[in-house]
mmCIF file of C-alpha atoms and ligand atoms in Angstrom:
data_model
loop_
_atom_site.group_PDB
_atom_site.id
_atom_site.type_symbol
_atom_site.label_atom_id
_atom_site.label_comp_id
_atom_site.label_asym_id
_atom_site.label_seq_id
_atom_site.Cartn_x
_atom_site.Cartn_y
_atom_site.Cartn_z
ATOM 1 C CA MET A 767 0.000 0.000 0.000
ATOM 2 C CA ASP A 768 1.413 3.355 -1.067
ATOM 3 C CA ASP A 769 2.174 5.466 1.990
ATOM 4 C CA SER A 770 2.295 8.696 -0.021
ATOM 5 C CA LEU A 771 -1.282 8.628 -1.335
ATOM 6 C CA ALA A 772 -2.591 12.191 -1.375
ATOM 7 C CA THR A 773 -5.782 10.988 0.306
ATOM 8 C CA GLN A 774 -3.650 10.130 3.347
ATOM 9 C CA ASP A 775 -1.965 13.521 3.749
ATOM 10 C CA TRP A 776 -4.212 14.307 6.680
ATOM 11 C CA MET A 777 -2.951 11.198 8.464
ATOM 12 C CA HIS A 778 0.685 12.207 8.049
ATOM 13 C CA ALA A 779 -0.131 15.667 9.406
ATOM 14 C CA GLU A 780 -1.971 14.297 12.415
ATOM 15 C CA ALA A 781 0.744 11.707 13.059
ATOM 16 C CA ALA A 782 3.405 14.445 13.085
ATOM 17 C CA ALA A 783 1.379 16.560 15.516
ATOM 18 C CA TRP A 784 0.818 13.525 17.745
ATOM 19 C CA LYS A 785 4.534 12.814 17.766
ATOM 20 C CA ALA A 786 5.371 16.449 18.549
ATOM 21 C CA ARG A 787 3.225 16.166 21.670
ATOM 22 C CA GLY A 788 5.241 13.148 22.828
ATOM 23 C CA LEU A 789 2.267 10.819 22.482
ATOM 24 C CA ASP A 790 3.521 8.576 19.699
ATOM 25 C CA ARG A 791 3.473 4.847 20.471
ATOM 26 C CA GLN A 792 5.553 2.051 19.029
ATOM 27 C CA LEU A 793 5.406 -1.700 19.319
ATOM 28 C CA ALA A 794 8.249 -3.347 21.209
ATOM 29 C CA CYS A 795 8.687 -6.875 19.929
ATOM 30 C CA VAL A 796 9.253 -9.556 22.556
ATOM 31 C CA GLU A 797 11.754 -11.970 21.028
ATOM 32 C CA ALA A 798 11.781 -14.543 23.806
ATOM 33 C CA VAL A 799 10.267 -15.329 27.198
ATOM 34 C CA ASP A 800 11.959 -16.945 30.175
ATOM 35 C CA GLY A 801 9.912 -17.019 33.359
ATOM 36 C CA ASP A 802 9.239 -13.432 34.397
ATOM 37 C CA ARG A 803 11.810 -12.049 32.013
ATOM 38 C CA ILE A 804 11.364 -11.133 28.377
ATOM 39 C CA ARG A 805 13.882 -10.247 25.728
ATOM 40 C CA VAL A 806 13.269 -7.048 23.797
ATOM 41 C CA GLY A 807 15.983 -6.536 21.177
ATOM 42 C CA GLU A 808 19.165 -7.707 22.890
ATOM 43 C CA ASN A 809 17.993 -6.940 26.405
ATOM 44 C CA TRP A 810 16.494 -9.282 28.941
ATOM 45 C CA LEU A 811 14.051 -7.322 31.097
ATOM 46 C CA TRP A 812 11.965 -8.123 34.150
ATOM 47 C CA ASN A 813 8.405 -7.888 32.954
ATOM 48 C CA LEU A 814 6.448 -5.471 35.137
ATOM 49 C CA ALA A 815 4.060 -4.766 32.320
ATOM 50 C CA SER A 816 1.988 -7.924 32.175
ATOM 51 C CA ASN A 817 -1.510 -8.634 33.447
ATOM 52 C CA ASP A 818 -0.661 -12.297 33.946
ATOM 53 C CA TYR A 819 -0.943 -11.631 37.677
ATOM 54 C CA LEU A 820 -0.775 -15.218 38.877
ATOM 55 C CA GLY A 821 1.793 -16.434 36.354
ATOM 56 C CA LEU A 822 -0.729 -18.871 34.901
ATOM 57 C CA ALA A 823 -0.121 -18.102 31.214
ATOM 58 C CA ARG A 824 3.104 -20.112 31.369
ATOM 59 C CA HIS A 825 2.015 -22.685 33.921
ATOM 60 C CA PRO A 826 2.760 -26.152 32.490
ATOM 61 C CA LEU A 827 -0.791 -27.388 33.122
ATOM 62 C CA VAL A 828 -2.228 -24.382 31.315
ATOM 63 C CA GLN A 829 0.151 -24.781 28.382
ATOM 64 C CA GLN A 830 -0.578 -28.502 28.133
ATOM 65 C CA ALA A 831 -4.333 -27.913 28.267
ATOM 66 C CA ALA A 832 -4.004 -25.360 25.458
ATOM 67 C CA SER A 833 -2.060 -27.786 23.258
ATOM 68 C CA ARG A 834 -4.420 -30.669 23.977
ATOM 69 C CA ALA A 835 -7.413 -28.517 23.096
ATOM 70 C CA ALA A 836 -5.805 -27.404 19.838
ATOM 71 C CA LEU A 837 -4.947 -30.996 18.920
ATOM 72 C CA GLN A 838 -8.430 -32.265 19.616
ATOM 73 C CA TRP A 839 -10.551 -29.346 18.384
ATOM 74 C CA GLY A 840 -8.324 -27.442 15.974
ATOM 75 C CA GLY A 841 -6.519 -24.154 15.771
ATOM 76 C CA GLY A 842 -9.732 -22.177 15.472
ATOM 77 C CA ALA A 843 -13.399 -22.745 16.290
ATOM 78 C CA GLY A 844 -14.335 -22.215 12.662
ATOM 79 C CA ALA A 845 -17.575 -20.304 13.179
ATOM 80 C CA SER A 846 -19.528 -18.111 15.534
ATOM 81 C CA PRO A 847 -21.085 -19.839 18.546
ATOM 82 C CA LEU A 848 -24.613 -19.990 17.125
ATOM 83 C CA VAL A 849 -23.470 -21.460 13.827
ATOM 84 C CA SER A 850 -21.067 -24.327 14.585
ATOM 85 C CA GLY A 851 -18.361 -22.778 16.765
ATOM 86 C CA TRP A 852 -19.758 -24.021 20.069
ATOM 87 C CA SER A 853 -18.043 -27.197 21.274
ATOM 88 C CA ARG A 854 -18.296 -29.360 24.356
ATOM 89 C CA LEU A 855 -15.089 -27.630 25.468
ATOM 90 C CA HIS A 856 -16.761 -24.202 25.254
ATOM 91 C CA GLN A 857 -19.759 -25.540 27.159
ATOM 92 C CA ASP A 858 -17.487 -26.980 29.875
ATOM 93 C CA LEU A 859 -15.732 -23.645 30.353
ATOM 94 C CA THR A 860 -19.056 -21.820 30.461
ATOM 95 C CA ASP A 861 -20.423 -24.235 33.083
ATOM 96 C CA ASP A 862 -17.256 -23.945 35.128
ATOM 97 C CA LEU A 863 -17.255 -20.145 34.973
ATOM 98 C CA ALA A 864 -20.930 -19.998 35.979
ATOM 99 C CA ALA A 865 -20.203 -22.228 38.978
ATOM 100 C CA PHE A 866 -17.125 -20.172 39.889
ATOM 101 C CA GLU A 867 -19.011 -16.891 39.620
ATOM 102 C CA GLY A 868 -22.089 -18.293 41.337
ATOM 103 C CA VAL A 869 -24.414 -17.146 38.563
ATOM 104 C CA PRO A 870 -27.127 -18.916 36.552
ATOM 105 C CA ALA A 871 -25.503 -18.190 33.185
ATOM 106 C CA VAL A 872 -22.385 -17.008 31.381
ATOM 107 C CA ALA A 873 -21.780 -15.796 27.813
ATOM 108 C CA LEU A 874 -18.295 -16.286 26.360
ATOM 109 C CA PHE A 875 -16.824 -13.591 24.111
ATOM 110 C CA PRO A 876 -13.643 -13.340 22.014
ATOM 111 C CA SER A 877 -12.273 -10.710 24.430
ATOM 112 C CA GLY A 878 -13.096 -8.767 27.555
ATOM 113 C CA PHE A 879 -13.441 -5.734 25.339
ATOM 114 C CA SER A 880 -16.192 -7.298 23.258
ATOM 115 C CA ALA A 881 -17.839 -8.806 26.361
ATOM 116 C CA ASN A 882 -18.372 -5.293 27.691
ATOM 117 C CA LEU A 883 -19.722 -4.116 24.327
ATOM 118 C CA GLY A 884 -22.122 -7.055 24.229
ATOM 119 C CA ALA A 885 -23.291 -6.618 27.806
ATOM 120 C CA ILE A 886 -23.953 -2.885 27.501
ATOM 121 C CA VAL A 887 -25.819 -2.978 24.191
ATOM 122 C CA SER A 888 -27.992 -5.752 25.612
ATOM 123 C CA LEU A 889 -28.978 -3.657 28.617
ATOM 124 C CA VAL A 890 -29.580 -0.180 27.216
ATOM 125 C CA GLY A 891 -30.445 1.629 23.999
ATOM 126 C CA PRO A 892 -31.887 4.911 22.767
ATOM 127 C CA GLY A 893 -34.024 6.534 25.460
ATOM 128 C CA ASP A 894 -31.807 5.086 28.192
ATOM 129 C CA ALA A 895 -28.657 6.380 29.886
ATOM 130 C CA VAL A 896 -25.314 4.946 30.913
ATOM 131 C CA PHE A 897 -23.442 6.573 33.792
ATOM 132 C CA LEU A 898 -19.692 6.013 33.585
ATOM 133 C CA ASP A 899 -16.835 6.740 35.954
ATOM 134 C CA ARG A 900 -14.386 9.131 34.298
ATOM 135 C CA LEU A 901 -11.650 6.493 34.621
ATOM 136 C CA ASP A 902 -13.662 3.557 33.298
ATOM 137 C CA HIS A 903 -11.929 1.399 30.725
ATOM 138 C CA ALA A 904 -12.207 2.449 27.076
ATOM 139 C CA CYS A 905 -14.425 -0.527 26.245
ATOM 140 C CA LEU A 906 -17.126 0.645 28.659
ATOM 141 C CA VAL A 907 -17.073 4.012 26.915
ATOM 142 C CA ALA A 908 -17.195 2.322 23.512
ATOM 143 C CA GLY A 909 -20.086 0.085 24.605
ATOM 144 C CA ALA A 910 -22.034 2.997 26.028
ATOM 145 C CA LYS A 911 -21.649 4.976 22.799
ATOM 146 C CA LEU A 912 -22.473 1.980 20.657
ATOM 147 C CA SER A 913 -25.680 1.323 22.580
ATOM 148 C CA GLY A 914 -27.246 4.610 21.484
ATOM 149 C CA ALA A 915 -28.025 5.508 25.101
ATOM 150 C CA ARG A 916 -27.118 8.904 26.550
ATOM 151 C CA VAL A 917 -23.616 8.771 28.032
ATOM 152 C CA ARG A 918 -23.062 10.622 31.300
ATOM 153 C CA VAL A 919 -19.662 10.723 33.015
ATOM 154 C CA TYR A 920 -19.097 11.331 36.722
ATOM 155 C CA PRO A 921 -15.745 12.215 38.356
ATOM 156 C CA HIS A 922 -13.707 9.255 39.528
ATOM 157 C CA ASN A 923 -15.443 7.396 42.364
ATOM 158 C CA ASP A 924 -17.424 10.543 43.187
ATOM 159 C CA LEU A 925 -20.737 9.105 44.310
ATOM 160 C CA ASP A 926 -22.081 12.457 45.486
ATOM 161 C CA ARG A 927 -21.837 13.727 41.962
ATOM 162 C CA LEU A 928 -23.386 10.523 40.651
ATOM 163 C CA ALA A 929 -26.230 10.842 43.166
ATOM 164 C CA ASN A 930 -26.859 14.441 42.119
ATOM 165 C CA ALA A 931 -26.917 13.512 38.454
ATOM 166 C CA LEU A 932 -29.310 10.615 39.083
ATOM 167 C CA GLN A 933 -31.509 12.844 41.200
ATOM 168 C CA ARG A 934 -31.725 15.437 38.434
ATOM 169 C CA GLU A 935 -31.960 13.158 35.434
ATOM 170 C CA ARG A 936 -33.267 9.742 36.349
ATOM 171 C CA ALA A 937 -36.838 10.513 35.382
ATOM 172 C CA ALA A 938 -35.775 11.562 31.884
ATOM 173 C CA TYR A 939 -34.685 8.060 30.948
ATOM 174 C CA ARG A 940 -36.421 4.739 30.546
ATOM 175 C CA ARG A 941 -33.602 2.493 31.800
ATOM 176 C CA VAL A 942 -30.366 3.524 33.477
ATOM 177 C CA LEU A 943 -27.113 1.581 33.754
ATOM 178 C CA VAL A 944 -24.257 2.508 36.070
ATOM 179 C CA ALA A 945 -21.101 0.871 34.692
ATOM 180 C CA THR A 946 -17.790 0.842 36.520
ATOM 181 C CA ASP A 947 -14.461 -0.910 36.606
ATOM 182 C CA GLY A 948 -14.190 -2.995 39.793
ATOM 183 C CA VAL A 949 -10.433 -2.350 39.912
ATOM 184 C CA PHE A 950 -9.439 0.662 37.813
ATOM 185 C CA SER A 951 -6.935 -0.392 35.224
ATOM 186 C CA MET A 952 -4.515 2.542 35.393
ATOM 187 C CA ASP A 953 -4.890 3.430 39.075
ATOM 188 C CA GLY A 954 -5.321 0.056 40.727
ATOM 189 C CA ASP A 955 -7.938 1.380 43.122
ATOM 190 C CA LEU A 956 -11.340 -0.151 43.767
ATOM 191 C CA ALA A 957 -14.763 1.284 43.027
ATOM 192 C CA PRO A 958 -16.816 1.910 46.201
ATOM 193 C CA LEU A 959 -19.138 -0.893 45.174
ATOM 194 C CA PRO A 960 -21.428 -1.234 48.226
ATOM 195 C CA GLU A 961 -22.271 2.468 48.170
ATOM 196 C CA LEU A 962 -22.522 2.502 44.399
ATOM 197 C CA VAL A 963 -24.956 -0.410 44.415
ATOM 198 C CA ASP A 964 -27.027 1.224 47.192
ATOM 199 C CA LEU A 965 -27.279 4.332 45.067
ATOM 200 C CA ALA A 966 -28.189 2.468 41.909
ATOM 201 C CA GLU A 967 -30.896 0.530 43.735
ATOM 202 C CA ARG A 968 -32.291 3.735 45.181
ATOM 203 C CA PHE A 969 -32.700 5.127 41.667
ATOM 204 C CA HIS A 970 -33.836 1.885 40.120
ATOM 205 C CA ALA A 971 -30.714 1.667 37.946
ATOM 206 C CA MET A 972 -28.921 -1.436 36.696
ATOM 207 C CA THR A 973 -25.238 -1.976 37.507
ATOM 208 C CA LEU A 974 -22.358 -3.446 35.514
ATOM 209 C CA VAL A 975 -18.996 -4.160 37.130
ATOM 210 C CA ASP A 976 -15.985 -4.884 34.935
ATOM 211 C CA GLU A 977 -13.887 -7.385 36.866
ATOM 212 C CA ALA A 978 -11.027 -7.520 34.337
ATOM 213 C CA HIS A 979 -8.265 -6.919 36.890
ATOM 214 C CA ALA A 980 -9.997 -8.638 39.786
ATOM 215 C CA THR A 981 -11.040 -12.068 38.540
ATOM 216 C CA GLY A 982 -8.640 -14.595 40.042
ATOM 217 C CA VAL A 983 -6.943 -11.879 42.097
ATOM 218 C CA LEU A 984 -9.374 -10.449 44.654
ATOM 219 C CA GLY A 985 -12.061 -11.736 46.945
ATOM 220 C CA PRO A 986 -12.943 -15.162 48.313
ATOM 221 C CA GLN A 987 -11.680 -17.887 45.909
ATOM 222 C CA GLY A 988 -10.521 -15.041 43.648
ATOM 223 C CA ARG A 989 -14.070 -14.304 42.532
ATOM 224 C CA GLY A 990 -13.359 -10.599 42.122
ATOM 225 C CA ALA A 991 -14.096 -7.144 43.506
ATOM 226 C CA CYS A 992 -17.859 -7.674 43.860
ATOM 227 C CA ALA A 993 -17.231 -10.786 45.946
ATOM 228 C CA LEU A 994 -14.579 -8.983 47.993
ATOM 229 C CA LEU A 995 -16.982 -6.166 48.824
ATOM 230 C CA GLY A 996 -20.023 -8.400 49.268
ATOM 231 C CA VAL A 997 -22.194 -7.172 46.402
ATOM 232 C CA GLU A 998 -22.034 -10.179 44.069
ATOM 233 C CA ASP A 999 -25.759 -10.824 44.295
ATOM 234 C CA ARG A 1000 -26.775 -7.209 43.919
ATOM 235 C CA VAL A 1001 -25.045 -6.144 40.689
ATOM 236 C CA THR A 1002 -26.991 -6.755 37.489
ATOM 237 C CA VAL A 1003 -24.040 -8.049 35.521
ATOM 238 C CA ARG A 1004 -20.366 -8.771 35.982
ATOM 239 C CA VAL A 1005 -17.953 -8.821 33.087
ATOM 240 C CA GLY A 1006 -14.653 -10.644 33.279
ATOM 241 C CA THR A 1007 -11.706 -11.473 31.102
ATOM 242 C CA LEU A 1008 -9.846 -14.715 30.506
ATOM 243 C CA SER A 1009 -6.895 -12.676 29.227
ATOM 244 C CA LYS A 1010 -5.380 -11.426 32.465
ATOM 245 C CA ALA A 1011 -5.075 -13.480 35.666
ATOM 246 C CA LEU A 1012 -6.574 -16.479 33.848
ATOM 247 C CA GLY A 1013 -3.601 -16.443 31.496
ATOM 248 C CA ALA A 1014 -5.555 -17.187 28.321
ATOM 249 C CA MET A 1015 -7.659 -15.034 25.993
ATOM 250 C CA GLY A 1016 -11.307 -14.115 25.835
ATOM 251 C CA GLY A 1017 -14.008 -12.494 27.923
ATOM 252 C CA PHE A 1018 -17.249 -13.398 29.623
ATOM 253 C CA VAL A 1019 -20.467 -11.936 30.938
ATOM 254 C CA ALA A 1020 -21.816 -13.444 34.146
ATOM 255 C CA GLY A 1021 -25.443 -12.818 35.003
ATOM 256 C CA SER A 1022 -28.981 -14.070 34.864
ATOM 257 C CA ARG A 1023 -30.288 -16.609 32.351
ATOM 258 C CA VAL A 1024 -32.578 -14.037 30.797
ATOM 259 C CA LEU A 1025 -29.696 -11.609 30.267
ATOM 260 C CA VAL A 1026 -27.395 -14.217 28.761
ATOM 261 C CA ASP A 1027 -30.176 -15.429 26.443
ATOM 262 C CA ARG A 1028 -30.694 -11.836 25.391
ATOM 263 C CA ILE A 1029 -26.979 -11.503 24.610
ATOM 264 C CA LEU A 1030 -27.076 -14.684 22.504
ATOM 265 C CA ASN A 1031 -30.035 -13.310 20.569
ATOM 266 C CA ARG A 1032 -29.162 -9.668 20.231
ATOM 267 C CA ALA A 1033 -25.550 -8.687 20.899
ATOM 268 C CA PRO A 1034 -23.710 -8.320 17.567
ATOM 269 C CA ALA A 1035 -20.316 -8.667 19.290
ATOM 270 C CA TYR A 1036 -21.448 -12.128 20.405
ATOM 271 C CA MET A 1037 -23.435 -13.268 17.383
ATOM 272 C CA PHE A 1038 -21.182 -12.153 14.571
ATOM 273 C CA SER A 1039 -17.733 -13.028 15.848
ATOM 274 C CA THR A 1040 -15.991 -16.379 15.755
ATOM 275 C CA SER A 1041 -16.188 -18.466 18.895
ATOM 276 C CA LEU A 1042 -13.072 -18.553 21.083
ATOM 277 C CA ALA A 1043 -10.105 -20.570 19.821
ATOM 278 C CA PRO A 1044 -10.052 -24.018 21.485
ATOM 279 C CA ALA A 1045 -6.525 -23.443 22.824
ATOM 280 C CA ALA A 1046 -7.729 -20.355 24.703
ATOM 281 C CA VAL A 1047 -10.707 -22.262 26.099
ATOM 282 C CA GLY A 1048 -8.531 -25.164 27.227
ATOM 283 C CA ALA A 1049 -6.040 -22.784 28.822
ATOM 284 C CA ALA A 1050 -8.770 -20.860 30.653
ATOM 285 C CA LEU A 1051 -10.324 -24.079 31.983
ATOM 286 C CA ALA A 1052 -6.989 -25.224 33.382
ATOM 287 C CA ALA A 1053 -6.261 -21.775 34.816
ATOM 288 C CA LEU A 1054 -9.623 -21.638 36.538
ATOM 289 C CA GLY A 1055 -8.813 -24.977 38.148
ATOM 290 C CA LEU A 1056 -5.514 -23.571 39.419
ATOM 291 C CA VAL A 1057 -7.174 -20.426 40.764
ATOM 292 C CA ARG A 1058 -9.453 -22.665 42.819
ATOM 293 C CA ALA A 1059 -6.812 -25.159 43.872
ATOM 294 C CA GLU A 1060 -3.956 -22.780 44.692
ATOM 295 C CA PRO A 1061 -5.147 -19.794 46.750
ATOM 296 C CA GLU A 1062 -1.505 -19.309 47.770
ATOM 297 C CA ARG A 1063 -0.819 -17.572 44.442
ATOM 298 C CA ARG A 1064 -3.366 -14.893 45.274
ATOM 299 C CA ILE A 1065 -2.064 -14.546 48.816
ATOM 300 C CA ARG A 1066 1.524 -14.244 47.658
ATOM 301 C CA LEU A 1067 0.584 -11.619 45.101
ATOM 302 C CA ALA A 1068 -1.092 -9.506 47.790
ATOM 303 C CA GLN A 1069 2.013 -9.848 49.986
ATOM 304 C CA LEU A 1070 4.304 -8.744 47.152
ATOM 305 C CA CYS A 1071 2.087 -5.721 46.494
ATOM 306 C CA ARG A 1072 2.268 -4.707 50.147
ATOM 307 C CA GLN A 1073 6.023 -5.235 50.222
ATOM 308 C CA PHE A 1074 6.503 -3.158 47.075
ATOM 309 C CA GLN A 1075 4.359 -0.304 48.363
ATOM 310 C CA ALA A 1076 6.228 -0.326 51.677
ATOM 311 C CA SER A 1077 9.586 -0.300 49.875
ATOM 312 C CA LEU A 1078 8.447 2.648 47.788
ATOM 313 C CA GLY A 1079 8.006 4.469 51.070
ATOM 314 C CA ILE A 1080 4.256 4.890 50.838
ATOM 315 C CA PRO A 1081 3.124 5.727 54.386
ATOM 316 C CA GLU A 1082 0.927 3.167 56.110
ATOM 317 C CA MET A 1083 -2.038 5.505 56.322
ATOM 318 C CA LYS A 1084 -1.987 6.108 52.571
ATOM 319 C CA LEU A 1085 -2.009 2.427 51.689
ATOM 320 C CA PRO A 1086 -5.218 1.196 50.104
ATOM 321 C CA GLU A 1087 -7.304 -1.125 52.268
ATOM 322 C CA PHE A 1088 -7.064 -3.917 49.709
ATOM 323 C CA PRO A 1089 -3.845 -4.223 47.707
ATOM 324 C CA THR A 1090 -4.160 -4.774 43.972
ATOM 325 C CA PRO A 1091 -1.316 -5.689 41.611
ATOM 326 C CA ILE A 1092 -1.582 -2.407 39.692
ATOM 327 C CA ILE A 1093 0.648 0.183 41.302
ATOM 328 C CA PRO A 1094 0.853 3.563 39.574
ATOM 329 C CA ILE A 1095 3.614 6.073 40.166
ATOM 330 C CA VAL A 1096 2.169 9.310 38.883
ATOM 331 C CA VAL A 1097 4.800 11.741 37.591
ATOM 332 C CA GLY A 1098 2.690 14.261 35.654
ATOM 333 C CA LYS A 1099 4.187 15.091 32.276
ATOM 334 C CA ALA A 1100 4.215 12.564 29.451
ATOM 335 C CA ASP A 1101 7.869 13.121 28.480
ATOM 336 C CA ARG A 1102 9.019 12.740 32.098
ATOM 337 C CA ALA A 1103 7.173 9.430 32.366
ATOM 338 C CA MET A 1104 8.774 8.277 29.111
ATOM 339 C CA GLN A 1105 12.231 9.254 30.338
ATOM 340 C CA LEU A 1106 11.790 7.392 33.620
ATOM 341 C CA ALA A 1107 10.559 4.326 31.760
ATOM 342 C CA LEU A 1108 13.703 4.434 29.604
ATOM 343 C CA GLU A 1109 15.940 4.706 32.650
ATOM 344 C CA LEU A 1110 14.202 1.750 34.269
ATOM 345 C CA ARG A 1111 14.649 -0.185 31.067
ATOM 346 C CA ASP A 1112 18.367 0.546 31.130
ATOM 347 C CA ALA A 1113 18.350 -0.920 34.637
ATOM 348 C CA GLY A 1114 16.652 -4.085 33.366
ATOM 349 C CA PHE A 1115 13.005 -3.426 34.251
ATOM 350 C CA LEU A 1116 10.170 -3.166 31.780
ATOM 351 C CA VAL A 1117 7.763 -0.690 33.370
ATOM 352 C CA PRO A 1118 5.433 1.062 30.958
ATOM 353 C CA ALA A 1119 4.929 4.807 30.843
ATOM 354 C CA ILE A 1120 1.203 5.498 30.569
ATOM 355 C CA ARG A 1121 0.268 8.730 28.850
ATOM 356 C CA PRO A 1122 -2.838 10.458 27.515
ATOM 357 C CA PRO A 1123 -5.242 9.491 26.117
ATOM 358 C CA THR A 1124 -5.013 6.375 28.285
ATOM 359 C CA VAL A 1125 -4.909 8.603 31.387
ATOM 360 C CA PRO A 1126 -6.022 12.233 31.853
ATOM 361 C CA ARG A 1127 -3.544 14.994 30.942
ATOM 362 C CA GLY A 1128 -1.060 15.826 33.657
ATOM 363 C CA THR A 1129 -1.315 12.376 35.217
ATOM 364 C CA SER A 1130 1.199 10.476 33.095
ATOM 365 C CA ARG A 1131 2.709 7.735 35.145
ATOM 366 C CA LEU A 1132 4.760 4.622 35.468
ATOM 367 C CA ARG A 1133 2.453 1.670 35.881
ATOM 368 C CA VAL A 1134 3.907 -1.318 37.672
ATOM 369 C CA SER A 1135 1.954 -4.543 37.516
ATOM 370 C CA LEU A 1136 3.172 -7.326 39.740
ATOM 371 C CA SER A 1137 2.902 -11.065 39.358
ATOM 372 C CA ALA A 1138 2.824 -13.734 42.053
ATOM 373 C CA THR A 1139 5.805 -15.432 40.423
ATOM 374 C CA LEU A 1140 8.229 -12.536 41.010
ATOM 375 C CA SER A 1141 10.735 -12.817 43.847
ATOM 376 C CA GLU A 1142 10.870 -10.543 46.902
ATOM 377 C CA ASP A 1143 14.425 -9.574 45.944
ATOM 378 C CA MET A 1144 13.400 -8.498 42.486
ATOM 379 C CA VAL A 1145 10.505 -6.416 43.810
ATOM 380 C CA GLU A 1146 12.832 -4.853 46.390
ATOM 381 C CA SER A 1147 15.422 -3.876 43.803
ATOM 382 C CA LEU A 1148 12.767 -2.374 41.550
ATOM 383 C CA ALA A 1149 11.487 -0.230 44.419
ATOM 384 C CA MET A 1150 15.038 0.883 45.199
ATOM 385 C CA LYS A 1151 15.699 1.803 41.581
ATOM 386 C CA ILE A 1152 12.479 3.808 41.396
ATOM 387 C CA GLY A 1153 13.442 5.566 44.632
ATOM 388 C CA GLN A 1154 16.807 6.557 43.134
ATOM 389 C CA LEU A 1155 15.108 8.067 40.103
ATOM 390 C CA GLN A 1156 13.040 10.297 42.368
ATOM 391 C CA PRO A 1157 9.914 10.297 40.254
ATOM 392 C CA GLY A 1158 8.471 13.061 42.399
ATOM 393 C CA PRO A 1159 5.661 13.790 44.800
ATOM 394 C CA GLY A 1160 3.200 11.475 43.124
ATOM 395 C CA ILE A 1161 4.952 8.350 44.355
ATOM 396 C CA ALA A 1162 1.924 7.352 46.395
ATOM 397 C CA GLY A 1163 -0.119 7.146 43.224
HETATM 398 C C1 LIG B 2400 -8.012 -5.343 29.783
HETATM 399 C C2 LIG B 2400 -9.348 -4.797 30.121
HETATM 400 C C3 LIG B 2400 -10.465 -5.128 29.360
HETATM 401 C C4 LIG B 2400 -10.360 -5.889 28.071
HETATM 402 O O1 LIG B 2400 -10.138 -7.240 28.270
HETATM 403 P P1 LIG B 2400 -9.461 -8.067 27.068
HETATM 404 O O2 LIG B 2400 -9.775 -9.464 27.385
HETATM 405 O O3 LIG B 2400 -8.018 -7.732 27.106
HETATM 406 O O4 LIG B 2400 -10.119 -7.580 25.807
HETATM 407 C C5 LIG B 2400 -11.691 -4.684 29.778
HETATM 408 N N1 LIG B 2400 -11.812 -3.932 30.887
HETATM 409 C C6 LIG B 2400 -10.766 -3.576 31.628
HETATM 410 C C7 LIG B 2400 -10.978 -2.769 32.860
HETATM 411 C C8 LIG B 2400 -9.488 -3.993 31.268
HETATM 412 O O5 LIG B 2400 -8.436 -3.612 31.983
#
């Protein structure tokens, strides 16, 4: 494809402006993996940029299950679920997830992103409204827009503002959905779910909690943020991913039978996309078994998070009540975050710099994500290195 087509001039211009603002992004190719280290170019780096929080993606049982599934069922599912892409293996994972989540029904999606799209468009449409936290994941925003409902955004975890908006506007809409991340993906903090659910119930609104960073990590048996905060049975729908702590790929919606049937019948992201690859399904099934059988992974991860925060010098009183494996070090300017990330890379640590539009302007940051398989020594030396770089006052996140 000719890069100099006149019809693409506008793209070159916008790309140059983007670059000038320090927001340009490039792929870094991982050439090899060895435990928690990856090789990028010639350099082996500790990987602090993965969402494989429990180290299950490379667990031998997970890898074997993926290969077995591919050998038995093929490299791809061959069709969408309603056509011929739904196998016994898919059904087994669905049953297992429903039991794990304690819900009547589950819908499997190709990704967590599409699971959120499918869930939201099944719940609301024109004449309705979706209330979103300002820091909600991009796929909740995309789903809300796609649904045709009015999109209202409240400041991060600000339930007073949400209450005011509901008070003013609730009557104007037919149905209302309040959709929030359970654990916020760039800040690692939790949504105030009990209060949020109280509020939604008071205004007769539905609730959706995106458990992407919490499934397998938080709560009893690793069932997520809703389970941790005791609201599992009160939220309308929970969305999870198989792509993070479950070490595979795909997403799911956990809810009532009537909702899941509605998704199967009406959500384009479900109906018109090929069913999950058997290898991903096999891997997720094995990972779910390990989440259940080995709570020590979750416990160790929480301990490492606490240790890391303590080593960073975050005062006790500023520590979050529940540790999560996402630990942001906010530095402010995008170029400063990039520079710090480069210095950490020189020291052998892959820690991503997160810039707008992923995070609001002025809140560019280093985002450390920890995995249960890392050693205490490694976590300690990372904290020391970050301390030496003096990222600034935002060290507490
Ligand atoms: C990663 C993420 C998703 C998307 O999940 P995928 O399975 O990677 O598509 C959705 N929501 C949140 C909050 C996430 O962090």
